[in-house]
XYZ file of C-alpha atoms in Angstrom:
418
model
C 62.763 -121.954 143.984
C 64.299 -123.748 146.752
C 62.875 -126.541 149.141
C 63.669 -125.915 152.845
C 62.959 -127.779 156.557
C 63.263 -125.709 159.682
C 63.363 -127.081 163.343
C 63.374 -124.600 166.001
C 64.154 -125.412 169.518
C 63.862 -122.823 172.964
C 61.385 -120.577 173.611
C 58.265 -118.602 171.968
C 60.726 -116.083 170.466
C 62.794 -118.056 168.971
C 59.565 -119.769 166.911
C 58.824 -116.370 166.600
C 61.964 -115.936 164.606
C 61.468 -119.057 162.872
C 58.238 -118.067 161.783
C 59.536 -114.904 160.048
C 62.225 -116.630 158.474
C 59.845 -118.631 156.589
C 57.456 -115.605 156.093
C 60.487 -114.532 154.198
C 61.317 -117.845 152.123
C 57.537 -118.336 151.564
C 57.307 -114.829 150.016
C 60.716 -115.503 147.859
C 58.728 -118.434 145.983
C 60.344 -121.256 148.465
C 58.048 -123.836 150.107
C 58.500 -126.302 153.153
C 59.374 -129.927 152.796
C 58.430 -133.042 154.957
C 62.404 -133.749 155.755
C 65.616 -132.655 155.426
C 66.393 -135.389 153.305
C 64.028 -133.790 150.416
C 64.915 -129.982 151.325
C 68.030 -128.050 149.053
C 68.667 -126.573 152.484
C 67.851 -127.170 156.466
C 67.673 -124.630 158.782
C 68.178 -125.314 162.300
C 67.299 -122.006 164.971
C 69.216 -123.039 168.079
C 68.996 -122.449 171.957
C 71.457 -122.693 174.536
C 70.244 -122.177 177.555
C 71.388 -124.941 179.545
C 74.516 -127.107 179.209
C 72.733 -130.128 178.163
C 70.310 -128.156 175.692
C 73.901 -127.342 174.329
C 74.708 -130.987 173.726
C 71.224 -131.767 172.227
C 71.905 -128.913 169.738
C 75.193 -130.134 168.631
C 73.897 -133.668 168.350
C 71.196 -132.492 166.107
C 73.082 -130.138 163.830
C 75.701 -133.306 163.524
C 72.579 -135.376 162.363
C 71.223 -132.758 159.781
C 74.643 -132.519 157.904
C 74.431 -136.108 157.454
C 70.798 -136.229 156.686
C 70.662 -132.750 154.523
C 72.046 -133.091 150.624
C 72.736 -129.732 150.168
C 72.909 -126.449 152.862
C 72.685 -126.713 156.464
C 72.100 -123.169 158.013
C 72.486 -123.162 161.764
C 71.126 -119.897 163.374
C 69.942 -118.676 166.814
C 71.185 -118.531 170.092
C 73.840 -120.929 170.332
C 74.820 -120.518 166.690
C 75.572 -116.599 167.637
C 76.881 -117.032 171.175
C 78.668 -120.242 170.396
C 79.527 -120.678 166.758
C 82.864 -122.446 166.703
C 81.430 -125.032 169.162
C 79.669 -126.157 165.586
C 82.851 -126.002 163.673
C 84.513 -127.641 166.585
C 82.671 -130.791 165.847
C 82.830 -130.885 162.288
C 79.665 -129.796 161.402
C 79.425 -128.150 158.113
C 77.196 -125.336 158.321
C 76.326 -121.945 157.538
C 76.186 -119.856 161.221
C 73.888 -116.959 160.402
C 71.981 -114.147 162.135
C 68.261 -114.481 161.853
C 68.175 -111.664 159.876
C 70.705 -113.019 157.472
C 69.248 -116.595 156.719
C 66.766 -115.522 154.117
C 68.929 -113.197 152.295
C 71.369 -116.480 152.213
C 68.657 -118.825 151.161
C 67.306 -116.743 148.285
C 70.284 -115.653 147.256
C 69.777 -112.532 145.638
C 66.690 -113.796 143.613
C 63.224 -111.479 143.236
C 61.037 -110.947 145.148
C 63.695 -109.438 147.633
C 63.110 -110.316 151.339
C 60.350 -107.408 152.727
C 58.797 -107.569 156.248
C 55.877 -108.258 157.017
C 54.024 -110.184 153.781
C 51.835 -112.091 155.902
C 50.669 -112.622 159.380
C 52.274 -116.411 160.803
C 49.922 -118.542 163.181
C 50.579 -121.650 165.123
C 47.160 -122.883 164.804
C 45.363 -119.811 166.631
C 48.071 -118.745 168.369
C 49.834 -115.481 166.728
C 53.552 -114.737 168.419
C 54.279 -111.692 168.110
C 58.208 -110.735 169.673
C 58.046 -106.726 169.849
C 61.609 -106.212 170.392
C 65.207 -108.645 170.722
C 67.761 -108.144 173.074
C 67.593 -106.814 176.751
C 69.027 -104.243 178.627
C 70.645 -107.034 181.348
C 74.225 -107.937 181.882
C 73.701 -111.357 184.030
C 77.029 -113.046 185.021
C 75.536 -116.346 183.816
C 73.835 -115.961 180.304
C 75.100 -116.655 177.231
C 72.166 -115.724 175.416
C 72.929 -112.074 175.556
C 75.795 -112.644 172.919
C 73.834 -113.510 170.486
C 71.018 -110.775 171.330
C 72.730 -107.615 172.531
C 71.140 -104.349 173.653
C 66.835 -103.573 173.432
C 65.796 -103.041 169.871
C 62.256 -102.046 170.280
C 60.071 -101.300 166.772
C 57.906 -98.274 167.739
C 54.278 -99.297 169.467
C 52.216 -98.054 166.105
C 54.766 -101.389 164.252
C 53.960 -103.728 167.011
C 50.365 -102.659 167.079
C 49.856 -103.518 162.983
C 51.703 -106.616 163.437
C 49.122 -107.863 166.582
C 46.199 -106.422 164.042
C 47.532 -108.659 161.124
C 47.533 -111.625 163.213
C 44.117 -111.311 164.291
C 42.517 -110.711 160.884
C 44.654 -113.691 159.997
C 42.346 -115.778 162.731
C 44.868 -115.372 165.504
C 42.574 -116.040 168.638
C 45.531 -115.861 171.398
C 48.253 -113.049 171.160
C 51.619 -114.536 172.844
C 53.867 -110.729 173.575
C 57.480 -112.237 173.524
C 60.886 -110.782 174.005
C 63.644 -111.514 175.514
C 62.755 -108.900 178.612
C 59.289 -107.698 177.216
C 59.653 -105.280 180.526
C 62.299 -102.846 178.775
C 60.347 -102.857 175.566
C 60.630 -98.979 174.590
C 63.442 -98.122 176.564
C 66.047 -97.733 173.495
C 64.055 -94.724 172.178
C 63.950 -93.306 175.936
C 60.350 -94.502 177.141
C 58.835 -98.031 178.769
C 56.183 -98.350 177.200
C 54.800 -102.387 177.573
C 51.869 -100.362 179.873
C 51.320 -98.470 176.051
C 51.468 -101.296 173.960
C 48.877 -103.556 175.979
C 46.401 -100.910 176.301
C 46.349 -100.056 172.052
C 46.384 -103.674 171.096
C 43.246 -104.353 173.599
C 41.403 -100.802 172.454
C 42.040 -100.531 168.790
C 42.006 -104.058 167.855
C 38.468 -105.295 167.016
C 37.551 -108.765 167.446
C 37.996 -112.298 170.141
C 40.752 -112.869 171.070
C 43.024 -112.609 174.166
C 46.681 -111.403 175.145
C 50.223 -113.070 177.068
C 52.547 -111.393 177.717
C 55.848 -113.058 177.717
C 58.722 -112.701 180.244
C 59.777 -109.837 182.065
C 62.256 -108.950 184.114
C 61.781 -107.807 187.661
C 63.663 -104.361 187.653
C 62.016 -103.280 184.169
C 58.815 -104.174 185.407
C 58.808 -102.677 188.797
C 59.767 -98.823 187.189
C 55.595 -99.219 185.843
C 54.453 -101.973 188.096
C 51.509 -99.341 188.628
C 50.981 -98.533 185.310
C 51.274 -101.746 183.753
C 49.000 -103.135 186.692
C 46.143 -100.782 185.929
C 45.954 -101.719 182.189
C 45.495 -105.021 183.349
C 43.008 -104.578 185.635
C 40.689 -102.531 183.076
C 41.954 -104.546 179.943
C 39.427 -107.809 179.543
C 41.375 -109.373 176.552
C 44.545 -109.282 178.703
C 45.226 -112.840 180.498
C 45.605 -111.670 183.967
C 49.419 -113.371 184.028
C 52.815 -112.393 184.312
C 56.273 -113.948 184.001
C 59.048 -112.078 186.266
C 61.782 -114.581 186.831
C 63.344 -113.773 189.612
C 66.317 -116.500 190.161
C 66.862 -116.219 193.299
C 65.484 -115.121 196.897
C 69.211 -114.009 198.353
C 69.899 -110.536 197.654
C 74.021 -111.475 197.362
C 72.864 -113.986 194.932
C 71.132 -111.655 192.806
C 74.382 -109.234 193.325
C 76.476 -112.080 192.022
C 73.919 -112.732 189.465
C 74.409 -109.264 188.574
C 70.320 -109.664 187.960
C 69.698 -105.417 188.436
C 66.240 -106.065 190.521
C 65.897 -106.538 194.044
C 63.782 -109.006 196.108
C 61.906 -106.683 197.647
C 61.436 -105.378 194.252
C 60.016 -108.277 193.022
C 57.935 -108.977 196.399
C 56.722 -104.924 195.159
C 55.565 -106.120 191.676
C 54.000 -109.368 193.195
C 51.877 -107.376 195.940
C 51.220 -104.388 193.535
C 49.358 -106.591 191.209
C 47.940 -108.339 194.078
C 46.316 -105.148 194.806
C 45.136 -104.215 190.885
C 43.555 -107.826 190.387
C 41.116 -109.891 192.560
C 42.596 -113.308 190.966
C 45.870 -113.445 188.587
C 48.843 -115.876 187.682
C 52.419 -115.219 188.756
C 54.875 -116.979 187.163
C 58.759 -117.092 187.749
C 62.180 -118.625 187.806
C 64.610 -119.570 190.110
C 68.493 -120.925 189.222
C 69.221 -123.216 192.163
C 72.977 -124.080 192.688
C 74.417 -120.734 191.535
C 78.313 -120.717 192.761
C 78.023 -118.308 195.315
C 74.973 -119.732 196.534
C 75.099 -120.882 200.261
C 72.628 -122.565 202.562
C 71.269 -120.051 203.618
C 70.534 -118.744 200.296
C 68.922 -121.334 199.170
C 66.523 -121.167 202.047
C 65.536 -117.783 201.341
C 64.930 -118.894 197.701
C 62.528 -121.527 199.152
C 61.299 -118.838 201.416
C 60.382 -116.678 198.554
C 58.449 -119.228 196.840
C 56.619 -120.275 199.779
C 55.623 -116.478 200.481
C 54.794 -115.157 196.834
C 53.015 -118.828 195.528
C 53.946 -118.436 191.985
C 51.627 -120.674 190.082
C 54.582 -121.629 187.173
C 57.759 -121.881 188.534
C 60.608 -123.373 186.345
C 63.274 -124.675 188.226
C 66.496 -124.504 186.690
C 70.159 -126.272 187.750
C 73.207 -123.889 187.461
C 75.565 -124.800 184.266
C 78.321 -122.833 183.314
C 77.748 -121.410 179.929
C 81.325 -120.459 178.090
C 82.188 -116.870 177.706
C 80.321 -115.817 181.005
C 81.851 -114.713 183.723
C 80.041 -117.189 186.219
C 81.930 -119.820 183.814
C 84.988 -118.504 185.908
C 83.540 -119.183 189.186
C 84.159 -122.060 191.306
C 81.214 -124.734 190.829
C 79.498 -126.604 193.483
C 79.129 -130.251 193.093
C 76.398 -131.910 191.475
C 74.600 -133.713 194.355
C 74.297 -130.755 196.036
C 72.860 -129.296 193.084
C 70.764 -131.651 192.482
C 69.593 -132.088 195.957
C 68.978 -128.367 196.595
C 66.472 -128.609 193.267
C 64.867 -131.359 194.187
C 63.527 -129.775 197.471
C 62.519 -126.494 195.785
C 60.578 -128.690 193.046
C 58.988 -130.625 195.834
C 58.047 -126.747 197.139
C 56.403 -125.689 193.891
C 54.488 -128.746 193.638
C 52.668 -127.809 196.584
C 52.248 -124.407 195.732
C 50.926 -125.247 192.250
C 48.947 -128.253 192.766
C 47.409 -126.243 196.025
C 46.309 -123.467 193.093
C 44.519 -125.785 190.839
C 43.280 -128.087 193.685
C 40.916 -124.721 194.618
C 39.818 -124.416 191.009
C 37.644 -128.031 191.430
C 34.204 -127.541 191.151
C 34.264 -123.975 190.179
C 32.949 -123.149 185.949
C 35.602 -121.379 184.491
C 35.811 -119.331 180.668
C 38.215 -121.312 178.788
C 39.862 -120.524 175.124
C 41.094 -123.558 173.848
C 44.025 -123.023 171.540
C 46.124 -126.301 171.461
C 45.631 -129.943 170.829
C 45.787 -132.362 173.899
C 46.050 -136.288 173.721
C 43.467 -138.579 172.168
C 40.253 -136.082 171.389
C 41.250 -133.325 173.931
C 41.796 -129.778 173.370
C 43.596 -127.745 175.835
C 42.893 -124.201 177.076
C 43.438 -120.980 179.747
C 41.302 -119.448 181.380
C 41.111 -115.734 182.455
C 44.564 -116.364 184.597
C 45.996 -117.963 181.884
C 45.670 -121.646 183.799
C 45.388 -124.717 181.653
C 42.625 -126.527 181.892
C 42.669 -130.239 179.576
C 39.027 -130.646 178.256
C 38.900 -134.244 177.553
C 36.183 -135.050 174.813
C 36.200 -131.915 173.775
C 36.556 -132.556 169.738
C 33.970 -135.674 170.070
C 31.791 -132.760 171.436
C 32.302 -131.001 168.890
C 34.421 -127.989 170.122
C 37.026 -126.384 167.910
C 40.340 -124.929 168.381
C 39.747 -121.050 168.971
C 36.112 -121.582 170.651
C 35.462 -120.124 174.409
C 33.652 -122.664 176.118
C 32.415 -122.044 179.912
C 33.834 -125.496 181.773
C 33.356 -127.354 185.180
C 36.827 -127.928 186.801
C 36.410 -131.667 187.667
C 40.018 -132.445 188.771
C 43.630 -131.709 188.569
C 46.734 -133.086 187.739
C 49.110 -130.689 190.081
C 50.007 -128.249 186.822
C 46.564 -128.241 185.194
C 42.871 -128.820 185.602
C 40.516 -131.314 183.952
C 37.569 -129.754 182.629
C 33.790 -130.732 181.762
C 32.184 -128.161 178.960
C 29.040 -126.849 181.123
């Protein structure tokens, strides 16, 4: 039996991948520890999307071989993409597929790692990644290297998994991938549009559904199909995340991003069309070497026209092993200025979204603690709304509770239970 400590950093799939990791090392007999001091091995899943996420990964992986007494095990996206930048810097680790670390761990003792033993939760949130990889070749990610080509388990899989997690209390599904958009289109068919509709139909009880990112061009090949199940699906959050990077169609070419931006503006205004009131949420890489003036101002453009209500802005940084890593950089200040004037942009966009939602009552689940005594929760669009109070009222994680939007604080509303 073996004492481990995990620490996952990046996005909802890679927790997603932490969490079966230790569905694994739970079901070989193994059991978490407060520490990698008191653990016989830590396990660090890594992300590398940026340069200085990079730096924050080595950093830490430099502090857990110190801290750790036995086996460090560094996995994810950096770890695969990036694994000699670990041995580079003296860390003494294990660099493992995701797949592999619990096979390492138990080393060959009984029970042998099988899928599936439980459902995982983070508090009543169920993740649930249907697929890894994508079917994109962007100049500029890294991340690709570590998850190749669209592996998509059939819908009936995904479909038990979703039905475990809600027996298991799961009151929010989170759908993640790495492009949730192609999901299905290794065995020939897209079939998100197919997934959404069984989970909502044959799944009985509360709860409610995300879907994670999405890229533009696999989205826009069943932005009508995908649309419609929306529209007649209640337990689907009406919300969708379609970065699209940039509003310059060279950029994109450069980019090498597949989609178009008038294939994005078609997903935007074909969902506009499906649902009286939904949440569009994107990405834009400002600074991109090829970028020029005038592409930037047709990303700002862009965002001005569609009014995403989450927009993350993102800084160009060469990632090694890329091809944009080859192409000459623009400076910094210009970087940073061209950022800081599309942030000031989706300020007003966003706070101009939740400024509306004062004084209307809105359906909120609450699934994650806030500061002090608040909970925090989305409504129907998948905005947050902050209910301070809430747990001196005595509301619980995982309740719906009808609230009175009293205020906002640009990216999220303040709410009163009704």
């Amino acid at each position: 039996m073996a004492r481990y400590h995990i620490e996952t950093y990046g996005c909802t799939s890679n927790r997603g991948e932490s969490a079966a990791i230790e569905r694994a090392l739970r079901a070989g007999g193994h059991h978490a520890v407060d520490g990698p001091a008191a653990a016989d091995v830590a396990i660090l899943n890594t992300c590398t999307v940026v340069e200085k996420t990079e730096r924050n990964m080595l950093r830490r992986a430099q502090e857990l071989d110190e801290e750790t007494p036995a086996d460090l095990v560094v996995t994810g996206c950096m770890a695969l993409a990036q694994g000699d930048a670990f041995r580079e810097a003296g860390v003494d680790a294990e660099i493992l597929h995701w797949d592999e670390v619990p096979e390492y761990v138990l080393n060959g003792e009984c029970p042998t790692v099988t899928p599936d033993v439980e459902p995982v939760l983070d508090g009543v949130v169920g993740i649930l990644p249907i697929a890894r990889g994508c079917m994109s070749d962007c100049s500029y990610c890294i991340t690709k290297q570590a998850t190749g080509k669209i592996d998509s388990p059939s819908v009936a899989d995904n479909v038990e998994k979703a039905r475990a997690l809600v027996h298991a209390g799961a009151k929010e599904l989170r759908i993640t991938g790495q492009d949730t958009g192609v999901y299905g289109w290794d065995r020939g068919e897209r079939e998100l549009h197919v997934l959404l509709e069984r989970i909502c139909e044959e799944i009985d009880g509360e709860f409610r559904v995300r879907v994670g990112m999405a890229n533009p061009k696999g989205v826009h090949g069943i932005r009508e199909d995908l649309a419609a199940v929306f529209a007649e699906q209640d337990k689907l959050y009406n919300f969708l995340h379609v970065p699209v990077q940039s509003g310059s169609d060279d950029v994109l070419g450069d980019m090498r991003r597949q989609h178009t931006v008038d294939e994005y503006v078609e997903v935007v205004e074909t969902f506009d069309e499906y649902l009286e009131e939904w949440t569009l949420s994107t990405d834009f890489v400002v600074g991109f070497p090829t970028e020029t003036d005038h592409d930037h101002a047709q990303s700002l453009a862009l965002l001005r026209e569609t009014r995403p209500e989450k927009v993350n802005v993102t800084r160009f940084s060469k990632r090694p092993g890329t091809d944009a890593a080859d192409m000459k950089g623009l400076g910094g200040t210009l970087k940073k200025e061209r950022s800081s004037e599309m942030t000031d942009v989706k300020m007003d966009v966003v706070g101009a979204a939740y400024a509306d939602m004062v004084g209307e009552v809105r359906s909120v689940l609450l699934v994650e603690d806030g500061t002090e005594d608040s909970l925090v929760g989305y409504d129907r669009a998948y905005r947050q709304v902050a209910v301070p109070g809430a747990q001196t009222a005595g509301l619980e994680l995982g309740d719906v509770v009808d609230v009175e939007v009293t205020g906002h604080n640009t990216v999220y509303a303040l709410g009163e239970p009704v």
